[in-house]
Short mmCIF file of C-alpha atoms and ligand atoms in Angstrom, two decimals:
data_model
loop_
_atom_site.label_atom_id
_atom_site.label_comp_id
_atom_site.label_asym_id
_atom_site.label_seq_id
_atom_site.Cartn_x
_atom_site.Cartn_y
_atom_site.Cartn_z
CA MET E 1 0.00 0.00 0.00
CA ASN E 2 1.32 3.43 -0.92
CA ARG E 3 1.77 5.96 1.80
CA ILE E 4 -1.42 7.90 2.51
CA TYR E 5 -0.90 11.35 3.94
CA PHE E 6 -3.91 12.60 5.92
CA ASP E 7 -2.10 15.03 8.22
CA ASN E 8 -2.32 18.27 6.25
CA ALA E 9 -3.10 20.40 9.31
CA ALA E 10 0.41 19.51 10.51
CA THR E 11 2.01 20.41 7.21
CA THR E 12 1.32 20.16 3.48
CA ALA E 13 3.44 18.96 0.57
CA LEU E 14 5.33 21.69 -1.27
CA ASP E 15 3.60 22.44 -4.58
CA PRO E 16 6.01 21.81 -7.51
CA ASP E 17 5.18 25.25 -8.99
CA VAL E 18 6.06 26.87 -5.68
CA PHE E 19 9.35 24.98 -5.68
CA GLU E 20 10.06 26.22 -9.23
CA SER E 21 9.50 29.82 -8.15
CA MET E 22 12.02 29.37 -5.30
CA LYS E 23 14.76 27.59 -7.26
CA PRO E 24 16.58 30.60 -8.81
CA PHE E 25 17.18 31.97 -5.31
CA PHE E 26 19.10 28.81 -4.36
CA THR E 27 21.36 29.24 -7.36
CA GLU E 28 22.04 32.28 -9.54
CA LYS E 29 20.03 34.84 -7.55
CA PHE E 30 22.01 34.57 -4.34
CA GLY E 31 22.68 38.22 -3.52
CA ASN E 32 22.20 39.62 -0.03
CA PRO E 33 19.10 41.85 -0.29
CA SER E 34 20.89 44.50 1.80
CA SER E 35 23.70 44.85 -0.77
CA ILE E 36 23.41 47.91 -2.95
CA TYR E 37 24.81 46.40 -6.17
CA SER E 38 22.82 44.46 -8.80
CA TYR E 39 22.80 41.07 -7.05
CA GLY E 40 21.35 42.66 -3.95
CA ARG E 41 18.86 44.78 -5.85
CA GLU E 42 17.57 41.65 -7.57
CA THR E 43 16.75 39.82 -4.33
CA ARG E 44 15.48 43.02 -2.66
CA MET E 45 13.09 43.41 -5.58
CA ALA E 46 11.89 39.80 -5.16
CA ILE E 47 11.13 40.44 -1.49
CA GLU E 48 9.23 43.66 -2.13
CA THR E 49 7.28 42.12 -5.03
CA SER E 50 6.35 39.21 -2.74
CA ARG E 51 5.26 41.63 -0.01
CA LYS E 52 3.05 43.57 -2.44
CA SER E 53 1.49 40.38 -3.73
CA VAL E 54 0.75 39.03 -0.22
CA ALA E 55 -0.68 42.40 0.86
CA LYS E 56 -2.96 42.53 -2.19
CA LEU E 57 -4.24 38.99 -1.60
CA LEU E 58 -5.12 39.81 2.02
CA ASN E 59 -6.35 43.31 1.18
CA ALA E 60 -3.75 44.92 3.40
CA HIS E 61 -1.10 47.57 2.76
CA PRO E 62 2.44 46.27 1.97
CA SER E 63 3.79 48.21 4.97
CA GLU E 64 1.56 46.05 7.20
CA ILE E 65 3.17 42.75 6.11
CA PHE E 66 6.33 41.48 7.87
CA PHE E 67 8.04 38.26 6.80
CA THR E 68 8.98 35.94 9.66
CA SER E 69 10.02 32.32 10.22
CA GLY E 70 6.41 31.16 10.66
CA GLY E 71 3.39 31.08 12.91
CA THR E 72 5.25 30.63 16.19
CA GLU E 73 7.54 33.63 15.73
CA SER E 74 4.69 35.80 14.46
CA SER E 75 2.41 35.02 17.41
CA ASN E 76 5.22 35.49 19.95
CA THR E 77 6.10 38.85 18.37
CA ALA E 78 2.51 40.09 18.44
CA ILE E 79 1.70 38.91 21.96
CA CYS E 80 4.93 40.19 23.52
CA ALA E 81 4.59 43.53 21.70
CA ALA E 82 1.02 43.97 22.97
CA VAL E 83 2.27 43.54 26.55
CA HIS E 84 5.58 45.40 26.27
CA ASP E 85 4.69 48.21 23.86
CA LEU E 86 0.91 48.63 23.80
CA GLY E 87 0.15 48.66 27.51
CA CYS E 88 -1.82 45.40 27.67
CA LYS E 89 -1.47 44.07 31.19
CA HIS E 90 -4.33 41.56 31.00
CA ILE E 91 -4.31 38.77 28.40
CA ILE E 92 -7.54 36.99 27.48
CA SER E 93 -7.05 33.75 25.58
CA SER E 94 -8.53 30.26 25.43
CA PRO E 95 -7.27 26.85 26.60
CA LEU E 96 -7.70 25.59 23.02
CA GLU E 97 -4.97 27.75 21.47
CA HIS E 98 -1.89 26.30 19.80
CA HIS E 99 1.16 26.02 22.05
CA ALA E 100 2.74 28.89 20.07
CA THR E 101 0.19 31.11 21.84
CA LEU E 102 -0.45 29.18 25.07
CA HIS E 103 3.19 28.84 26.11
CA CYS E 104 3.83 32.49 25.27
CA VAL E 105 0.91 33.84 27.35
CA GLU E 106 1.77 31.49 30.21
CA HIS E 107 5.35 32.76 30.14
CA LEU E 108 4.14 36.37 30.38
CA LYS E 109 1.90 35.38 33.27
CA ASN E 110 4.72 33.54 35.06
CA THR E 111 7.09 36.50 34.76
CA GLY E 112 4.37 38.74 36.23
CA GLU E 113 4.24 40.95 33.15
CA ALA E 114 0.53 40.31 32.59
CA THR E 115 -2.43 38.60 34.19
CA LEU E 116 -4.08 35.83 32.20
CA SER E 117 -7.72 34.79 31.87
CA TYR E 118 -9.12 31.97 29.79
CA VAL E 119 -12.49 32.43 28.17
CA LYS E 120 -15.04 29.64 28.85
CA VAL E 121 -15.25 26.98 26.18
CA LEU E 122 -18.48 25.18 25.26
CA PRO E 123 -18.61 21.37 24.86
CA ASN E 124 -18.74 21.79 21.05
CA GLY E 125 -15.33 23.51 21.19
CA HIS E 126 -16.55 27.06 20.50
CA ILE E 127 -15.71 29.89 22.83
CA ASP E 128 -18.44 31.45 24.95
CA TYR E 129 -18.73 34.96 23.46
CA ASP E 130 -20.79 36.21 26.45
CA ASP E 131 -18.01 35.15 28.78
CA LEU E 132 -15.49 36.96 26.57
CA GLU E 133 -17.55 40.15 26.83
CA LYS E 134 -17.83 39.70 30.60
CA LEU E 135 -14.04 39.34 30.92
CA LEU E 136 -13.48 42.45 28.79
CA LYS E 137 -16.10 44.47 30.68
CA GLU E 138 -14.74 43.53 34.11
CA SER E 139 -11.06 44.02 33.28
CA LYS E 140 -9.36 46.78 35.24
CA GLU E 141 -6.41 46.77 32.82
CA LYS E 142 -6.07 47.23 29.08
CA CYS E 143 -6.57 43.81 27.46
CA LEU E 144 -4.91 41.79 24.75
CA VAL E 145 -7.34 39.24 23.33
CA THR E 146 -5.55 36.40 21.55
CA LEU E 147 -7.91 33.87 19.98
CA MET E 148 -7.25 31.65 17.00
CA HIS E 149 -9.36 31.80 13.85
CA ALA E 150 -9.47 28.02 13.38
CA ASN E 151 -8.41 25.30 15.75
CA ASN E 152 -5.73 23.00 14.32
CA GLU E 153 -6.92 19.93 16.24
CA ILE E 154 -10.71 19.99 16.03
CA GLY E 155 -11.20 22.48 13.18
CA ASN E 156 -13.61 24.87 14.96
CA ILE E 157 -13.81 28.34 13.48
CA THR E 158 -14.13 31.38 15.71
CA ASP E 159 -16.10 34.39 14.51
CA ILE E 160 -13.13 36.77 14.55
CA GLU E 161 -15.19 39.65 13.24
CA ARG E 162 -17.40 39.37 16.32
CA VAL E 163 -14.37 39.09 18.61
CA GLY E 164 -12.74 42.07 16.87
CA ASN E 165 -15.85 44.20 17.31
CA LEU E 166 -15.97 43.33 21.02
CA CYS E 167 -12.31 44.31 21.30
CA LYS E 168 -13.08 47.62 19.61
CA GLU E 169 -15.91 48.28 22.05
CA TYR E 170 -13.66 47.67 25.07
CA ASP E 171 -10.51 49.26 23.59
CA ALA E 172 -8.61 45.96 23.58
CA ILE E 173 -5.85 44.81 21.25
CA PHE E 174 -6.81 41.76 19.18
CA HIS E 175 -4.36 39.16 17.86
CA SER E 176 -5.64 36.15 15.94
CA ASP E 177 -3.60 33.07 15.05
CA THR E 178 -4.86 32.55 11.50
CA VAL E 179 -2.28 29.89 10.63
CA GLN E 180 -4.94 27.32 9.72
CA THR E 181 -7.07 29.70 7.65
CA VAL E 182 -4.76 31.90 5.55
CA GLY E 183 -4.68 30.18 2.15
CA HIS E 184 -7.93 28.34 2.88
CA PHE E 185 -10.34 31.25 3.49
CA ASN E 186 -10.43 34.74 2.08
CA LEU E 187 -9.47 37.35 4.64
CA ASP E 188 -10.15 41.02 3.99
CA LEU E 189 -7.85 42.89 6.35
CA ARG E 190 -9.23 46.28 5.36
CA LYS E 191 -12.55 45.26 6.89
CA LEU E 192 -11.59 42.77 9.60
CA PRO E 193 -11.25 44.53 13.00
CA VAL E 194 -7.94 42.92 13.99
CA HIS E 195 -4.55 44.34 15.02
CA PHE E 196 -2.34 41.31 14.35
CA ILE E 197 -2.73 38.11 12.34
CA THR E 198 -0.23 35.35 11.59
CA ALA E 199 0.32 32.88 8.75
CA SER E 200 2.66 30.06 7.85
CA ALA E 201 3.44 28.98 4.27
CA HIS E 202 3.78 25.26 5.00
CA LYS E 203 0.06 25.02 5.78
CA PHE E 204 -0.87 25.86 2.17
CA HIS E 205 1.75 24.02 0.08
CA GLY E 206 4.52 26.54 0.65
CA PRO E 207 7.91 26.02 2.29
CA LYS E 208 8.51 25.45 6.00
CA GLY E 209 10.11 28.23 8.02
CA ALA E 210 8.34 31.06 6.18
CA GLY E 211 5.51 33.10 7.61
CA ILE E 212 4.08 36.54 7.99
CA LEU E 213 2.93 38.81 10.74
CA TYR E 214 0.32 41.39 9.75
CA ILE E 215 0.49 44.48 11.93
CA ASN E 216 -2.31 46.98 11.43
CA GLU E 217 -0.95 50.34 10.27
CA ASN E 218 -2.30 52.12 13.36
CA ILE E 219 -0.14 50.00 15.66
CA LYS E 220 3.46 50.88 16.44
CA ILE E 221 5.65 48.31 18.16
CA HIS E 222 9.33 47.72 18.85
CA PRO E 223 11.28 44.96 17.09
CA PHE E 224 11.18 41.45 18.55
CA ILE E 225 14.61 40.59 17.11
CA ASN E 226 17.27 43.29 17.29
CA GLY E 227 20.12 43.67 14.81
CA GLY E 228 20.19 44.86 11.21
CA SER E 229 17.56 46.99 9.57
CA GLN E 230 15.75 44.24 7.65
CA GLU E 231 11.94 44.25 7.48
CA ARG E 232 11.95 48.01 8.03
CA ASN E 233 13.85 47.66 11.34
CA MET E 234 11.23 45.27 12.70
CA ARG E 235 12.89 41.89 12.23
CA ALA E 236 16.66 41.77 12.00
CA GLY E 237 18.55 39.07 10.13
CA THR E 238 19.30 38.34 6.47
CA GLU E 239 16.01 37.47 4.84
CA ASN E 240 14.88 33.93 4.02
CA ILE E 241 14.55 34.90 0.39
CA TYR E 242 13.47 31.47 -0.97
CA GLY E 243 10.95 31.19 1.84
CA ILE E 244 9.54 34.66 1.16
CA VAL E 245 9.21 34.05 -2.57
CA GLY E 246 7.70 30.61 -1.86
CA PHE E 247 5.25 32.09 0.65
CA ALA E 248 3.97 34.61 -1.90
CA LYS E 249 3.71 32.06 -4.73
CA ALA E 250 1.91 29.52 -2.51
CA LEU E 251 -0.58 32.15 -1.35
CA GLU E 252 -1.19 33.36 -4.92
CA MET E 253 -1.96 29.78 -5.99
CA ALA E 254 -4.08 29.03 -2.93
CA VAL E 255 -6.24 32.12 -3.41
CA LYS E 256 -6.55 31.62 -7.17
CA ASN E 257 -7.71 27.98 -6.83
CA MET E 258 -9.48 28.32 -3.50
CA ASP E 259 -13.08 27.63 -4.57
CA GLU E 260 -12.20 24.59 -6.63
CA GLU E 261 -9.86 23.14 -4.01
CA ARG E 262 -12.33 23.80 -1.18
CA ASP E 263 -15.05 21.88 -3.05
CA HIS E 264 -12.70 18.97 -3.64
CA ILE E 265 -11.36 18.82 -0.08
CA LYS E 266 -14.86 19.15 1.36
CA GLU E 267 -16.04 16.24 -0.74
CA VAL E 268 -13.15 14.06 0.48
CA ARG E 269 -13.80 15.03 4.12
CA ASP E 270 -17.57 14.44 3.82
CA HIS E 271 -16.87 11.05 2.26
CA MET E 272 -14.56 10.15 5.16
CA LYS E 273 -17.16 11.23 7.71
CA ALA E 274 -20.02 9.31 6.07
CA SER E 275 -17.87 6.18 5.59
CA LEU E 276 -16.75 6.23 9.22
CA LEU E 277 -20.34 6.47 10.44
CA LYS E 278 -21.34 3.60 8.16
CA ASN E 279 -18.46 1.27 9.01
CA ILE E 280 -17.23 1.94 12.55
CA PRO E 281 -19.75 1.44 15.38
CA GLY E 282 -19.68 4.04 18.15
CA VAL E 283 -17.59 6.57 16.26
CA HIS E 284 -18.25 10.26 16.79
CA PHE E 285 -16.60 13.59 15.97
CA ASN E 286 -15.01 16.28 18.13
CA GLY E 287 -15.86 19.93 17.70
CA ASP E 288 -18.54 21.18 15.35
CA PRO E 289 -17.92 19.26 12.10
CA ASP E 290 -21.29 20.16 10.52
CA GLY E 291 -21.20 23.79 11.65
CA GLN E 292 -18.46 26.41 11.95
CA SER E 293 -15.52 24.21 11.04
CA LEU E 294 -12.49 24.00 8.77
CA TYR E 295 -13.21 21.93 5.67
CA THR E 296 -9.72 20.45 5.91
CA VAL E 297 -9.96 18.81 9.36
CA LEU E 298 -11.94 15.87 10.77
CA SER E 299 -11.30 15.02 14.41
CA VAL E 300 -12.55 11.49 15.00
CA ALA E 301 -13.30 9.96 18.40
CA PHE E 302 -13.07 6.19 18.37
CA PRO E 303 -14.47 4.25 21.34
CA LYS E 304 -11.65 3.27 23.68
CA SER E 305 -10.53 -0.35 23.60
CA ASP E 306 -7.23 -2.28 23.69
CA LYS E 307 -7.19 -2.11 19.90
CA SER E 308 -8.06 1.58 19.52
CA GLU E 309 -5.34 2.55 22.01
CA MET E 310 -2.82 1.24 19.48
CA LEU E 311 -4.57 2.92 16.56
CA LEU E 312 -2.07 5.66 15.70
CA PHE E 313 0.80 3.22 15.88
CA ASN E 314 -1.06 0.68 13.73
CA LEU E 315 -2.02 3.32 11.17
CA ASP E 316 1.63 4.30 10.95
CA ILE E 317 2.85 0.76 10.32
CA ASN E 318 0.19 0.51 7.62
CA ASN E 319 1.61 3.61 5.89
CA ILE E 320 -1.26 5.91 6.91
CA CYS E 321 -0.14 9.25 8.29
CA ALA E 322 -2.57 10.88 10.73
CA SER E 323 -2.16 12.61 14.01
CA GLY E 324 -3.35 12.18 17.59
CA GLY E 325 -3.36 15.85 18.33
CA SER E 326 -1.21 18.79 17.40
CA ALA E 327 1.88 17.96 15.30
CA CYS E 328 4.14 19.73 17.72
CA THR E 329 3.47 17.14 20.43
CA SER E 330 3.23 14.01 18.27
CA GLY E 331 6.05 11.67 19.12
CA VAL E 332 5.74 12.88 22.72
CA GLU E 333 2.18 11.64 23.05
CA SER E 334 1.10 13.44 26.20
CA GLY E 335 -2.57 13.72 25.23
CA SER E 336 -4.24 16.64 23.64
CA HIS E 337 -4.85 19.78 25.71
CA VAL E 338 -7.69 20.62 23.30
CA ILE E 339 -9.59 17.34 23.76
CA SER E 340 -8.95 17.49 27.53
CA ALA E 341 -10.46 21.01 27.65
CA ILE E 342 -13.65 20.13 25.75
CA SER E 343 -14.32 16.62 27.08
CA PRO E 344 -12.25 16.09 30.23
CA ALA E 345 -13.82 12.78 31.27
CA SER E 346 -14.11 11.26 27.84
CA ASN E 347 -13.33 7.65 27.12
CA GLN E 348 -12.22 8.03 23.55
CA GLN E 349 -9.26 7.67 21.26
CA THR E 350 -8.92 10.72 19.04
CA VAL E 351 -7.35 10.69 15.60
CA ARG E 352 -7.19 13.85 13.50
CA PHE E 353 -7.45 13.28 9.78
CA SER E 354 -6.75 16.39 7.69
CA PHE E 355 -6.93 16.73 3.94
CA SER E 356 -5.47 18.73 1.06
CA LYS E 357 -5.94 19.22 -2.67
CA TYR E 358 -3.89 16.04 -3.15
CA SER E 359 -6.19 13.84 -1.02
CA THR E 360 -8.62 11.51 -2.82
CA LYS E 361 -11.79 9.56 -2.07
CA GLU E 362 -9.96 6.38 -3.11
CA GLU E 363 -7.45 7.02 -0.35
CA VAL E 364 -10.35 7.46 2.08
CA ASP E 365 -11.74 4.05 1.03
CA GLN E 366 -8.36 2.43 1.66
CA VAL E 367 -8.09 4.06 5.09
CA ILE E 368 -11.61 2.98 6.03
CA ALA E 369 -10.89 -0.62 4.98
CA LYS E 370 -7.80 -0.59 7.19
CA LEU E 371 -9.61 1.05 10.11
CA VAL E 372 -12.28 -1.66 10.05
CA SER E 373 -9.57 -4.27 10.61
CA LEU E 374 -7.69 -2.18 13.20
CA ILE E 375 -10.60 -1.23 15.47
N1 PLP F 1 -0.72 28.02 15.09
C1 PLP F 1 -1.40 26.99 14.58
C2 PLP F 1 -2.89 26.99 14.68
C3 PLP F 1 -0.74 25.91 13.97
O1 PLP F 1 -1.44 24.89 13.48
C4 PLP F 1 0.67 25.96 13.90
C5 PLP F 1 1.43 24.83 13.28
O2 PLP F 1 1.32 23.68 13.70
C6 PLP F 1 1.34 27.07 14.43
C7 PLP F 1 0.62 28.07 15.02
C8 PLP F 1 2.83 27.18 14.37
O3 PLP F 1 3.25 27.57 13.10
P1 PLP F 1 4.76 27.34 12.61
O4 PLP F 1 4.93 25.86 12.46
O5 PLP F 1 4.84 28.04 11.31
O6 PLP F 1 5.63 27.93 13.65
#
């Protein structure tokens, strides 16, 4: 059996056209973008063209787009800047955030730089918006609200327009981790009431180690990394030119083909869901799979048994790649903080299957046939 890759929320395969766009910068176009002669001007131009393209696709201004090493760096930069530079001494977040956010806000709490509140989470994995408003209303300090757009483990989508409007009402700063949605949903940053968003190219068939931080033009922060004057003095260090070019190309392709790819991926995911219900007794789904949910992710809860406890391992030895929780903790299987927060007493074995434009219904059928023998 060929390898089946159903872990696209962890990372996606690099698109060959994206790779082609990056190649010249590994070879003949090697100049340092800070150099003033032709080699440097060539790579500088590639960076600024990429920035303009990304800004246009997100309906932002080029000066609002900063290239980074990915989602983790972008979120850390935004959250720390809100506390250090924008006067936010109270952070409101949720226990369902990615560790890139959770470990950062917990660090700021532990150092005493900010207090931390978690918004209540409903059993279907959505945040309680009334509780968010209550926390904002009762806060004695200026707040930073950091809530992700879509959850990487269960796929739930947060209404970030609603959150942003609440933040406006209570004069709070709003950062959203949009790593799972940029490239999969259209975001209009001229209209969306948000101060910071983050993205990572490897979630939409771009290269790893390349991301962006959007900083709204009305916000002024200090650099997170000090050194040279790259990224308009905001992020020192010689630029990851191949990554930047690859990020822009991957986003261009994702936005251009979004409707078609969404329809395809949705069909594959719906087929997986229907086939699981038909073939595996007692199976159910975490989150809100028929409501506000990513079309790329299906978080499946298998009834616990001696066999299902070995499921991830057995899928792996059968060449099926799926994940038990967030990619960052797989290999160190300590259980998912997301599943623990929404169903603390549950007796289930969760496997996250996540799909891309390369996934097929035939692959789903092969996985289902295997699951029937493994459960
Ligand atoms: N936020 C979310 C929701 C993610 O899924 C990930 C990646 O797993 C990250 C942040 C971290 O992004 P990166 O791998 O680019 O640092």
